[in-house]
Coordinates of C-alpha atoms in Angstrom, one line a residue:
Chain A
M1 CA -36.8 17.5 31.1
A2 CA -34.6 14.5 31.4
T3 CA -33.1 13.1 34.7
L4 CA -30.2 11.3 33.1
I5 CA -26.8 12.8 34.0
C6 CA -24.1 12.0 31.5
P7 CA -20.7 13.4 30.6
E8 CA -20.4 15.4 27.3
D9 CA -17.2 13.7 26.6
H10 CA -16.7 10.0 27.0
S11 CA -14.3 7.5 25.4
P12 CA -16.3 4.7 23.7
V13 CA -13.1 2.6 23.7
A14 CA -12.4 3.1 27.4
D15 CA -16.1 2.4 28.1
A16 CA -16.0 -0.8 26.1
E17 CA -12.8 -1.9 27.8
A18 CA -14.2 -1.2 31.3
I19 CA -17.5 -3.1 30.4
R20 CA -15.5 -6.0 29.1
K21 CA -13.4 -6.1 32.2
A22 CA -16.5 -5.9 34.5
C23 CA -18.0 -8.9 32.7
K24 CA -14.8 -11.1 32.7
G25 CA -14.0 -13.9 35.0
W26 CA -16.1 -15.1 37.9
G27 CA -18.8 -12.8 39.0
T28 CA -19.7 -9.5 37.4
D29 CA -18.8 -6.1 38.5
E30 CA -22.3 -4.6 38.5
K31 CA -21.2 -1.3 40.1
T32 CA -18.9 -0.5 37.2
L33 CA -21.6 -1.4 34.7
I34 CA -24.0 1.0 36.4
S35 CA -21.5 3.7 36.7
I36 CA -21.0 3.6 32.9
L37 CA -24.3 2.6 31.4
G38 CA -26.4 4.5 33.9
H39 CA -24.7 7.7 32.7
R40 CA -24.7 7.6 28.9
N41 CA -27.4 8.9 26.6
A42 CA -29.0 7.0 23.7
T43 CA -26.4 8.1 21.1
Q44 CA -23.5 7.3 23.5
R45 CA -24.9 3.9 24.3
K46 CA -25.3 3.2 20.6
I47 CA -21.7 4.1 19.9
I48 CA -20.5 1.9 22.9
R49 CA -22.5 -1.0 21.5
K50 CA -20.8 -0.6 18.1
T51 CA -17.3 -0.1 19.5
Y52 CA -17.7 -3.1 21.8
E53 CA -18.8 -5.3 19.0
E54 CA -15.9 -4.2 16.8
M55 CA -13.4 -4.6 19.5
Y56 CA -14.5 -8.0 20.9
N57 CA -16.5 -9.4 18.1
E58 CA -19.3 -10.0 20.6
H59 CA -22.9 -8.6 20.8
L60 CA -22.8 -6.4 23.9
V61 CA -26.5 -6.6 24.7
K62 CA -26.4 -10.4 24.5
R63 CA -23.3 -10.5 26.8
L64 CA -25.0 -8.3 29.3
E65 CA -28.1 -10.5 29.2
S66 CA -26.0 -13.6 30.0
E67 CA -24.1 -11.8 32.8
L68 CA -27.0 -10.2 34.6
S69 CA -30.3 -11.5 36.0
G70 CA -33.7 -10.6 37.4
H71 CA -35.2 -7.2 37.2
F72 CA -31.7 -5.6 36.9
E73 CA -31.1 -7.6 33.7
K74 CA -34.5 -6.6 32.3
A75 CA -33.9 -3.0 33.0
V76 CA -30.4 -2.9 31.5
Y77 CA -31.6 -4.9 28.5
R78 CA -34.4 -2.4 27.7
W79 CA -32.1 0.6 28.4
M80 CA -29.5 -0.7 25.9
L81 CA -31.9 -0.9 23.0
D82 CA -32.7 1.9 20.6
E83 CA -35.9 3.6 21.7
E84 CA -38.2 2.1 19.0
E85 CA -36.8 -1.4 19.5
R86 CA -37.3 -1.0 23.2
D87 CA -40.9 -0.1 22.7
A88 CA -41.3 -3.0 20.3
V89 CA -40.0 -5.4 23.1
I90 CA -42.3 -3.8 25.6
L91 CA -45.2 -4.3 23.2
N92 CA -44.3 -7.9 22.5
V93 CA -43.9 -8.8 26.2
A94 CA -47.3 -7.1 26.9
I95 CA -49.1 -8.9 24.0
K96 CA -47.9 -12.3 25.2
E97 CA -48.9 -11.8 28.8
K98 CA -51.3 -14.6 30.0
P99 CA -54.2 -15.1 30.2
I100 CA -54.9 -11.8 28.4
P101 CA -52.5 -9.1 27.1
D102 CA -51.2 -6.5 29.6
Y103 CA -53.3 -3.9 27.8
T104 CA -51.8 -0.9 29.8
S105 CA -48.5 -0.7 27.9
I106 CA -50.2 -1.4 24.6
I107 CA -52.6 1.5 25.2
E108 CA -49.9 3.8 26.6
L109 CA -47.8 3.5 23.4
S110 CA -50.6 3.6 20.9
C111 CA -52.4 6.6 22.6
I112 CA -49.6 8.7 24.1
Y113 CA -47.3 8.6 21.1
S114 CA -48.1 10.5 17.9
P115 CA -49.4 8.3 15.0
Q116 CA -46.0 8.9 13.3
E117 CA -44.0 7.9 16.4
F118 CA -46.1 4.8 16.9
L119 CA -45.7 3.8 13.3
G120 CA -41.9 3.8 13.9
V121 CA -42.5 1.3 16.8
K122 CA -44.7 -0.8 14.6
R123 CA -42.0 -1.0 12.0
A124 CA -39.4 -1.9 14.5
Y125 CA -41.7 -4.6 15.8
Q126 CA -42.0 -6.1 12.3
A127 CA -38.3 -6.0 11.7
R128 CA -37.7 -7.8 15.0
Y129 CA -40.5 -10.3 15.2
K130 CA -41.4 -10.8 11.5
H131 CA -45.0 -10.3 12.4
S132 CA -47.2 -7.2 12.6
V133 CA -48.2 -5.9 16.1
E134 CA -51.8 -6.2 15.0
E135 CA -51.5 -9.9 14.0
D136 CA -49.8 -10.9 17.3
L137 CA -52.2 -8.8 19.3
A138 CA -55.3 -10.2 17.6
L139 CA -53.9 -13.8 18.1
H140 CA -53.5 -13.3 21.8
S141 CA -56.8 -11.6 22.6
T142 CA -60.5 -12.2 21.9
G143 CA -63.9 -10.5 21.7
E144 CA -64.4 -7.0 22.7
L145 CA -60.9 -6.5 24.1
R146 CA -59.4 -7.7 20.8
K147 CA -61.5 -5.2 18.8
L148 CA -60.7 -2.3 21.1
L149 CA -56.9 -3.0 21.2
V150 CA -56.6 -3.7 17.4
F151 CA -58.5 -0.6 16.6
L152 CA -56.2 1.5 18.9
V153 CA -53.0 0.0 17.5
G154 CA -54.2 0.1 13.9
I155 CA -56.0 3.4 13.5
Y156 CA -53.9 6.3 12.3
R157 CA -55.7 9.0 14.2
Y158 CA -56.1 12.5 12.7
A159 CA -53.8 14.8 14.6
G160 CA -55.2 18.1 13.7
D161 CA -56.6 20.7 16.2
E162 CA -60.0 21.3 14.7
I163 CA -63.0 21.0 17.2
D164 CA -66.5 20.4 15.9
A165 CA -68.7 21.5 18.9
R166 CA -71.9 20.0 17.4
L167 CA -70.2 16.7 16.9
A168 CA -68.9 16.8 20.5
K169 CA -72.5 17.3 21.7
S170 CA -74.0 14.6 19.5
E171 CA -71.4 12.0 20.3
A172 CA -71.5 12.9 24.1
D173 CA -75.2 12.2 23.8
I174 CA -74.7 8.9 22.1
M175 CA -72.3 7.8 24.8
C176 CA -74.6 9.0 27.5
N177 CA -77.5 7.0 26.2
A178 CA -75.4 3.9 26.0
I179 CA -74.2 4.4 29.6
K180 CA -77.7 5.0 30.8
S181 CA -78.8 1.7 29.3
K182 CA -75.8 0.0 31.0
E183 CA -74.4 -0.8 27.6
F184 CA -70.8 -0.1 28.6
N185 CA -69.4 -2.0 25.7
H186 CA -71.6 -0.3 23.2
E187 CA -70.2 -0.3 19.7
E188 CA -70.5 3.4 19.4
I189 CA -68.5 4.1 22.5
V190 CA -65.7 2.1 21.0
R191 CA -66.0 3.9 17.7
I192 CA -65.8 7.3 19.2
I193 CA -63.0 6.6 21.6
T194 CA -60.8 4.8 19.1
T195 CA -61.3 6.8 16.0
R196 CA -61.8 10.5 16.8
S197 CA -58.8 12.9 17.0
K198 CA -57.5 13.5 20.5
T199 CA -58.6 17.2 20.4
Q200 CA -62.1 16.3 19.3
L201 CA -62.3 13.6 21.8
R202 CA -61.3 15.9 24.6
A203 CA -64.1 18.3 23.6
T204 CA -66.6 15.4 23.5
L205 CA -65.6 14.1 26.9
N206 CA -65.7 17.6 28.4
R207 CA -69.1 18.0 27.0
Y208 CA -70.1 14.7 28.5
K209 CA -69.0 15.8 31.9
D210 CA -70.7 19.2 31.6
D211 CA -74.0 17.6 30.6
N212 CA -73.9 14.7 33.1
G213 CA -72.1 16.0 36.1
S214 CA -69.7 13.1 36.1
S215 CA -67.0 12.0 33.7
L216 CA -67.3 9.1 31.4
T217 CA -64.4 7.3 33.2
K218 CA -66.3 7.6 36.5
H219 CA -69.4 6.0 34.9
L220 CA -67.3 3.3 33.4
R221 CA -65.7 2.6 36.7
D222 CA -69.1 2.1 38.2
G223 CA -69.9 -0.4 35.5
E224 CA -66.5 -2.1 36.0
A225 CA -67.1 -2.5 39.7
K226 CA -70.1 -4.6 38.9
A227 CA -68.6 -6.5 36.0
A228 CA -64.9 -6.8 36.8
N229 CA -64.2 -6.6 33.1
A230 CA -60.8 -6.2 31.3
F231 CA -62.5 -4.5 28.4
L232 CA -63.9 -1.7 30.7
G233 CA -60.5 -1.3 32.4
A234 CA -58.9 -1.0 29.0
L235 CA -61.4 1.6 27.9
R236 CA -60.8 3.7 31.0
T237 CA -57.0 3.5 30.5
T238 CA -57.5 4.6 26.9
I239 CA -59.4 7.7 28.0
R240 CA -56.8 8.5 30.6
C241 CA -54.0 8.3 28.1
I242 CA -55.8 10.5 25.7
I243 CA -57.1 13.3 28.0
N244 CA -54.3 13.5 30.6
D245 CA -50.9 15.0 30.2
P246 CA -48.5 12.1 29.6
Q247 CA -46.5 13.1 32.7
L248 CA -49.6 13.0 34.9
Y249 CA -50.5 9.6 33.4
Y250 CA -47.0 8.2 34.1
E251 CA -46.9 9.6 37.6
K252 CA -50.0 7.5 38.3
V253 CA -48.6 4.4 36.7
I254 CA -45.4 4.6 38.8
R255 CA -47.3 5.5 42.0
R256 CA -49.5 2.5 41.7
A257 CA -46.6 0.2 40.7
L258 CA -44.5 1.3 43.7
M259 CA -47.3 1.6 46.3
K260 CA -49.1 -1.6 45.8
S261 CA -48.3 -4.6 47.9
G262 CA -45.7 -6.5 45.9
T263 CA -44.0 -3.9 43.7
D264 CA -44.8 -4.1 40.0
E265 CA -41.2 -3.9 38.7
E266 CA -42.2 -4.3 35.1
S267 CA -44.1 -1.0 35.2
V268 CA -41.4 0.8 37.4
T269 CA -38.8 -0.2 34.9
R270 CA -40.9 0.8 31.9
V271 CA -41.6 4.3 33.1
I272 CA -38.1 5.1 34.4
V273 CA -36.2 3.6 31.4
S274 CA -38.5 5.0 28.8
R275 CA -38.8 8.5 30.3
A276 CA -35.3 9.1 31.8
E277 CA -34.2 10.9 28.6
K278 CA -37.4 12.7 28.1
D279 CA -39.6 14.1 30.9
L280 CA -38.8 12.1 34.1
E281 CA -37.8 15.3 35.9
V282 CA -41.4 16.5 35.5
I283 CA -42.8 13.1 36.5
K284 CA -40.6 13.3 39.7
E285 CA -42.0 16.7 40.5
L286 CA -45.6 15.6 40.0
F287 CA -44.8 12.5 42.1
Y288 CA -43.5 14.6 45.0
K289 CA -46.5 16.9 44.9
R290 CA -49.0 14.1 44.9
N291 CA -47.3 11.7 47.4
S292 CA -45.1 14.0 49.6
V293 CA -42.2 11.7 49.2
T294 CA -39.6 11.9 46.5
L295 CA -39.7 9.4 43.7
C296 CA -36.1 8.4 44.6
H297 CA -37.1 7.7 48.1
A298 CA -40.0 5.6 47.1
V299 CA -37.9 3.7 44.6
S300 CA -35.2 3.1 47.3
K301 CA -37.8 1.8 49.6
H302 CA -39.5 -0.6 47.3
T303 CA -36.7 -2.0 45.2
S304 CA -33.2 -3.4 46.2
G305 CA -29.7 -4.3 45.1
D306 CA -28.2 -3.5 41.7
Y307 CA -31.7 -3.0 40.3
K308 CA -32.3 -0.2 42.8
S309 CA -28.9 1.4 42.1
F310 CA -29.5 1.3 38.4
L311 CA -32.9 3.0 38.7
L312 CA -31.5 5.6 41.0
A313 CA -28.7 6.4 38.5
L314 CA -31.3 6.9 35.7
L315 CA -33.3 9.1 38.1
G316 CA -30.3 11.4 38.3
N317 CA -28.9 10.4 41.6
Q318 CA -25.3 11.6 41.7
N319 CA -23.8 8.9 43.8
Chain B
M1 CA -47.2 -1.5 -18.7
A2 CA -49.0 1.8 -19.1
T3 CA -51.4 2.5 -22.0
L4 CA -51.1 6.3 -21.8
I5 CA -49.5 7.9 -24.8
C6 CA -47.9 11.2 -24.2
P7 CA -45.3 13.4 -25.9
E8 CA -41.9 13.7 -24.3
D9 CA -41.8 17.3 -25.0
H10 CA -44.8 19.6 -24.4
S11 CA -45.1 23.2 -23.7
P12 CA -46.9 23.8 -20.4
V13 CA -47.6 27.4 -21.4
A14 CA -49.1 26.4 -24.8
D15 CA -51.1 23.7 -23.0
A16 CA -52.4 26.1 -20.4
E17 CA -53.3 28.6 -23.2
A18 CA -55.1 26.0 -25.2
I19 CA -57.1 24.8 -22.2
R20 CA -58.0 28.3 -21.3
K21 CA -59.3 28.9 -24.8
A22 CA -61.2 25.6 -24.8
C23 CA -63.0 26.7 -21.6
K24 CA -63.8 30.3 -22.7
G25 CA -67.0 31.7 -24.0
W26 CA -70.2 29.8 -24.6
G27 CA -69.8 26.0 -24.6
T28 CA -66.6 24.1 -24.0
D29 CA -64.3 22.6 -26.5
E30 CA -64.1 19.1 -25.0
K31 CA -62.2 17.7 -28.0
T32 CA -59.2 20.0 -27.3
L33 CA -59.3 19.2 -23.6
I34 CA -59.2 15.5 -24.3
S35 CA -56.4 15.9 -26.9
I36 CA -54.3 17.6 -24.3
L37 CA -55.2 16.1 -20.9
G38 CA -55.7 12.6 -22.3
H39 CA -52.1 12.6 -23.4
R40 CA -50.1 14.0 -20.5
N41 CA -48.5 12.0 -17.7
A42 CA -48.8 12.7 -14.0
T43 CA -45.8 15.0 -13.9
Q44 CA -46.8 16.9 -17.0
R45 CA -50.4 17.4 -15.6
K46 CA -49.0 18.7 -12.4
I47 CA -46.9 21.3 -14.2
I48 CA -49.8 22.3 -16.4
R49 CA -51.9 22.8 -13.3
K50 CA -49.3 25.0 -11.8
T51 CA -48.6 26.9 -15.0
Y52 CA -52.3 27.5 -15.6
E53 CA -52.7 28.8 -12.0
E54 CA -49.8 31.2 -12.3
M55 CA -50.9 32.5 -15.7
Y56 CA -54.6 32.9 -15.0
N57 CA -54.8 33.1 -11.2
E58 CA -57.5 30.4 -11.3
H59 CA -57.6 26.8 -10.0
L60 CA -57.5 24.6 -13.1
V61 CA -59.2 21.6 -11.5
K62 CA -62.1 23.8 -10.2
R63 CA -62.5 25.4 -13.6
L64 CA -62.7 22.1 -15.3
E65 CA -65.3 20.9 -12.8
S66 CA -67.4 23.9 -13.6
E67 CA -67.1 23.5 -17.4
L68 CA -67.7 19.8 -17.6
S69 CA -70.4 17.5 -16.4
G70 CA -71.5 13.9 -15.7
H71 CA -69.2 10.9 -15.9
F72 CA -66.8 12.9 -18.2
E73 CA -66.4 15.5 -15.5
K74 CA -65.8 12.9 -12.8
A75 CA -63.2 11.1 -14.9
V76 CA -61.3 14.3 -15.7
Y77 CA -61.5 15.5 -12.1
R78 CA -59.9 12.2 -10.8
W79 CA -57.3 12.2 -13.6
M80 CA -56.2 15.8 -12.8
L81 CA -55.4 15.0 -9.1
D82 CA -52.1 13.6 -7.8
E83 CA -52.4 9.9 -7.3
E84 CA -52.6 9.8 -3.5
E85 CA -55.2 12.6 -3.6
R86 CA -57.2 10.8 -6.2
D87 CA -57.2 7.7 -4.1
A88 CA -58.3 9.8 -1.1
V89 CA -61.2 11.1 -3.1
I90 CA -62.1 7.6 -4.3
L91 CA -62.1 6.4 -0.6
N92 CA -64.2 9.3 0.6
V93 CA -66.8 8.8 -2.1
A94 CA -66.9 5.1 -1.3
I95 CA -67.2 5.6 2.5
K96 CA -70.1 8.0 2.1
E97 CA -72.1 5.7 -0.2
K98 CA -75.6 5.0 1.1
P99 CA -76.9 2.9 2.8
I100 CA -73.5 1.2 3.4
P101 CA -70.1 2.1 2.1
D102 CA -69.1 0.8 -1.3
Y103 CA -66.6 -1.6 0.2
T104 CA -65.1 -2.7 -3.1
S105 CA -62.9 0.4 -3.6
I106 CA -62.0 0.5 0.1
I107 CA -60.8 -3.1 0.1
E108 CA -59.0 -2.7 -3.2
L109 CA -56.9 0.2 -2.0
S110 CA -56.2 -1.3 1.5
C111 CA -55.3 -4.8 0.2
I112 CA -53.7 -4.3 -3.2
Y113 CA -51.5 -1.4 -2.2
S114 CA -48.5 -2.0 0.0
P115 CA -48.9 -0.8 3.6
Q116 CA -46.5 2.0 2.8
E117 CA -48.4 3.1 -0.3
F118 CA -51.7 3.0 1.5
L119 CA -50.3 5.0 4.4
G120 CA -49.6 7.8 1.8
V121 CA -53.3 7.7 0.8
K122 CA -54.4 7.8 4.4
R123 CA -52.2 10.9 4.9
A124 CA -53.6 12.6 1.8
Y125 CA -57.1 11.8 3.1
Q126 CA -56.3 13.5 6.4
A127 CA -54.8 16.5 4.7
R128 CA -57.9 16.9 2.5
Y129 CA -60.8 16.0 4.8
K130 CA -59.4 16.9 8.3
H131 CA -60.5 13.4 9.5
S132 CA -58.9 10.0 9.4
V133 CA -60.1 7.4 7.0
E134 CA -60.8 5.1 9.9
E135 CA -63.0 7.6 11.7
D136 CA -65.1 8.4 8.6
L137 CA -65.4 4.7 7.8
A138 CA -66.4 3.7 11.3
L139 CA -69.0 6.5 11.3
H140 CA -70.6 5.3 8.1
S141 CA -70.7 1.6 8.9
T142 CA -71.8 -0.7 11.7
G143 CA -71.4 -4.1 13.1
E144 CA -69.4 -6.8 11.4
L145 CA -68.8 -4.8 8.3
R146 CA -67.4 -1.9 10.3
K147 CA -65.0 -4.2 12.2
L148 CA -63.8 -5.9 9.0
L149 CA -63.3 -2.6 7.1
V150 CA -61.7 -0.7 10.0
F151 CA -59.3 -3.6 10.6
L152 CA -58.4 -3.7 6.9
V153 CA -57.8 0.0 6.6
G154 CA -56.0 0.2 10.0
I155 CA -53.8 -2.8 10.2
Y156 CA -50.2 -2.3 8.9
R157 CA -49.7 -5.8 7.6
Y158 CA -46.3 -7.4 7.8
A159 CA -44.9 -7.5 4.2
G160 CA -42.2 -10.2 4.7
D161 CA -42.0 -13.4 2.7
E162 CA -41.8 -15.9 5.5
I163 CA -44.2 -18.8 5.4
D164 CA -45.0 -20.8 8.6
A165 CA -46.5 -24.1 7.2
R166 CA -47.7 -25.3 10.6
L167 CA -49.5 -22.0 11.2
A168 CA -51.1 -22.3 7.7
K169 CA -52.4 -25.8 8.6
S170 CA -53.7 -24.8 12.0
E171 CA -55.4 -21.6 10.8
A172 CA -56.9 -23.4 7.8
D173 CA -58.4 -25.8 10.3
I174 CA -59.8 -23.0 12.4
M175 CA -61.5 -21.5 9.4
C176 CA -62.7 -24.9 8.1
N177 CA -64.4 -25.6 11.5
A178 CA -66.0 -22.3 11.5
I179 CA -67.4 -22.8 8.0
K180 CA -68.6 -26.3 8.8
S181 CA -70.6 -24.8 11.7
K182 CA -72.0 -22.2 9.3
E183 CA -70.3 -19.5 11.3
F184 CA -69.2 -17.5 8.3
N185 CA -68.7 -14.4 10.4
H186 CA -66.6 -16.2 12.9
E187 CA -64.2 -13.8 14.8
E188 CA -61.3 -16.0 13.9
I189 CA -61.9 -15.9 10.2
V190 CA -61.8 -12.1 10.4
R191 CA -58.7 -12.1 12.5
I192 CA -56.8 -14.4 10.1
I193 CA -57.9 -12.7 6.9
T194 CA -57.3 -9.1 8.2
T195 CA -54.0 -9.6 10.1
R196 CA -51.8 -12.2 8.5
S197 CA -49.2 -11.2 6.0
K198 CA -50.3 -11.7 2.4
T199 CA -47.7 -14.4 1.8
Q200 CA -48.8 -16.4 4.9
L201 CA -52.4 -15.9 4.1
R202 CA -51.9 -17.3 0.6
A203 CA -50.3 -20.4 2.1
T204 CA -53.2 -20.8 4.6
L205 CA -55.8 -20.5 1.8
N206 CA -54.0 -22.9 -0.4
R207 CA -53.9 -25.3 2.5
Y208 CA -57.6 -24.8 3.0
K209 CA -58.3 -25.7 -0.6
D210 CA -56.0 -28.8 -0.5
D211 CA -57.7 -30.1 2.6
N212 CA -61.3 -29.3 1.7
G213 CA -61.4 -29.7 -2.0
S214 CA -62.9 -26.2 -2.4
S215 CA -61.7 -22.7 -1.8
L216 CA -62.7 -20.6 1.1
T217 CA -64.2 -18.0 -1.3
K218 CA -66.4 -20.8 -2.8
H219 CA -67.6 -21.8 0.7
L220 CA -68.3 -18.1 1.6
R221 CA -70.2 -17.7 -1.6
D222 CA -72.5 -20.6 -0.7
G223 CA -73.1 -18.9 2.7
E224 CA -73.7 -15.5 0.9
A225 CA -76.3 -17.0 -1.4
K226 CA -78.3 -18.0 1.7
A227 CA -77.8 -14.8 3.7
A228 CA -77.3 -12.0 1.1
N229 CA -74.9 -10.4 3.3
A230 CA -72.6 -7.4 2.7
F231 CA -70.1 -8.7 5.2
L232 CA -69.6 -11.9 3.3
G233 CA -69.3 -10.1 0.0
A234 CA -66.7 -7.9 1.6
L235 CA -64.8 -10.8 3.0
R236 CA -64.7 -12.5 -0.4
T237 CA -63.5 -9.3 -2.1
T238 CA -60.8 -9.1 0.5
I239 CA -59.6 -12.6 -0.3
R240 CA -59.7 -12.0 -4.0
C241 CA -57.6 -8.8 -3.6
I242 CA -55.0 -10.6 -1.5
I243 CA -54.6 -13.8 -3.5
N244 CA -55.1 -12.7 -7.1
D245 CA -52.6 -10.7 -9.2
P246 CA -53.9 -7.1 -9.1
Q247 CA -54.2 -7.1 -12.9
L248 CA -56.5 -10.2 -12.8
Y249 CA -58.5 -8.6 -10.1
Y250 CA -58.9 -5.3 -12.1
E251 CA -59.8 -7.2 -15.2
K252 CA -62.7 -8.8 -13.3
V253 CA -63.8 -5.4 -11.9
I254 CA -63.9 -3.7 -15.3
R255 CA -65.5 -6.8 -17.0
R256 CA -68.4 -6.8 -14.5
A257 CA -68.7 -3.0 -14.6
L258 CA -69.0 -3.0 -18.4
M259 CA -71.0 -6.1 -18.9
K260 CA -73.7 -5.7 -16.4
S261 CA -77.0 -4.2 -17.5
G262 CA -76.6 -0.5 -16.8
T263 CA -72.8 0.2 -17.0
D264 CA -71.1 0.9 -13.6
E265 CA -69.3 4.0 -14.8
E266 CA -67.8 4.7 -11.3
S267 CA -65.8 1.4 -11.5
V268 CA -64.9 1.8 -15.2
T269 CA -63.5 5.3 -14.5
R270 CA -61.7 4.1 -11.3
V271 CA -59.9 1.3 -13.0
I272 CA -58.9 3.2 -16.2
V273 CA -57.9 6.4 -14.6
S274 CA -56.0 4.7 -11.8
R275 CA -54.2 2.1 -13.9
A276 CA -53.5 4.0 -17.2
E277 CA -50.1 5.0 -16.1
K278 CA -49.3 1.7 -14.4
D279 CA -50.5 -1.7 -15.8
L280 CA -53.5 -1.0 -18.0
E281 CA -51.8 -2.6 -21.0
V282 CA -51.7 -5.9 -19.0
I283 CA -55.3 -5.6 -17.9
K284 CA -56.2 -5.0 -21.6
E285 CA -54.5 -8.2 -22.6
L286 CA -56.2 -10.2 -19.8
F287 CA -59.5 -8.7 -20.8
Y288 CA -59.1 -9.8 -24.4
K289 CA -58.1 -13.3 -23.4
R290 CA -61.0 -13.6 -21.1
N291 CA -63.7 -12.0 -23.2
S292 CA -62.6 -12.3 -26.8
V293 CA -63.3 -8.6 -27.4
T294 CA -60.8 -5.8 -26.8
L295 CA -61.3 -3.6 -23.9
C296 CA -61.4 -0.6 -26.2
H297 CA -64.3 -2.2 -28.1
A298 CA -66.2 -3.0 -24.9
V299 CA -65.7 0.6 -23.6
S300 CA -66.8 2.0 -27.0
K301 CA -69.9 -0.1 -26.9
H302 CA -71.0 0.7 -23.3
T303 CA -70.1 4.3 -22.9
S304 CA -70.7 7.4 -25.1
G305 CA -69.8 11.0 -25.9
D306 CA -66.8 12.8 -24.5
Y307 CA -66.6 10.4 -21.6
K308 CA -66.0 7.6 -24.1
S309 CA -63.4 9.6 -26.1
F310 CA -61.6 10.4 -22.9
L311 CA -61.4 6.8 -21.7
L312 CA -60.3 5.7 -25.1
A313 CA -57.5 8.3 -25.1
L314 CA -56.3 6.9 -21.7
L315 CA -56.5 3.4 -23.1
G316 CA -53.9 4.4 -25.7
N317 CA -56.2 5.0 -28.6
Q318 CA -54.2 7.0 -31.1
N319 CA -57.1 8.9 -32.7

């Protein structure tokens, strides 16, 4: 369930005119921009972009980029792109993060999306950057993390619902033996996590938990505490993205992003912009259940200015 | 240019009847089967399969499997499948080869086909085997070879024609330094070979040759001679599939398969069956130029029986 509230009827020409006016002269009328763009769905925004370009012979997204700044600019920019292009931008930003890629968004997209959906993002990435996701990712990472991430991004996972219980048992054993010998980066753990179908992997991880009393993620966390290792963090994120409902996963991302000292605006923007037209309503409910404050309240508290107003609009705030 | 000779008009019903008759009773009339199936294109074969099934309530490919045997059976079996399914079978057989996968066919398909074509094969594989190519391949391989092959099969290479000359220089240098330190399995060599676009990679490998006097494959071969290493063999095959014209590559495959002591029928069948409707005529010409005997003559000499007659039919032999 989406949170976005938008009128069924809108005039693309009137919208384009109002946006143009809001951008003209000294200063920008951000309120007007939010009142329009924060209440239009993907199709409507696409038509507005096109209408604006035809009317003023100017690229709307570029104009907005030059008018706005900071986190507000980034959020509007991502919001104005088509979904696959937006995800391509998110991937590119994450890949180029220093000193190592921000693996969270990369894993999120490659593990939560279906193979077919993610292929669309990879194609949008190629069209925009003239490189493949895999080649940029491999260039900006090394060693075990490189192997894990390139496998995740590359492998076209089988999406069927078959479960092989024997395989679940034997592969749970393989992982258990590796963990017992403290080989957290064991080649076979990476193989199983990156290549098996999600359904099969859930069965294997359940089996692991039944046989060992604790989950694999718990055991990996114990290893991580000792080694402070990006690879183990990435492996745990992968498992969370595969076994959890996406909404539960996103609730955790936005909770951490808002609650930590120094808000992580990049993650807040990513979740709200990406999910506002999909399942943000469910994420809001989960957030309230888990934190006893509403997501709108938490966003109000930890962000400010036009950025805050824009996020609240996407969250379905009526004002 | 194809070699297959087939009539524009054929009666699927008459074909199905003749095939049924050839299969009935004691013994099988292989000559009739070859005279029909060896002269029908992919669409015609598909219609024959369907017609046969409707008329006799029997799966034609399975019937042929039970009637025929040996290399002839394998060749007819592959020939009767749709192209993507045939490639999926070739992949599966190659992956399950012991003690390590037959990497040649895997590399061939993943590097010679376009990313889009290969995706079709991967989907056919999933539909048939209820697993992904990547998961079966990772299961049946280990270490460096696993990483190389899973990267090749997974990565959706950028297919654009841009060349970045600076990048070609810097990555040629990276590979050169690795080779000089005898690190033939250097992580960066694998990254460059598996992730860069074919066009960019050709520029990088040309640069390598210009700067070092010898090609990278030559240097890898020197390393391989010392180490007898499947990984290095696979890396060289990968480079050959990427830089050579496919027809030149296939000429070499079939030359080696026919000329070595103990013909490699698997490879002979693969090349002839897969290319008969595409570019086998060009491969025949290249074969003659390189070996001063015709491919038909070489096939006649190194194969026998119905298998030989069938291959010659696909090669465009009129008799």
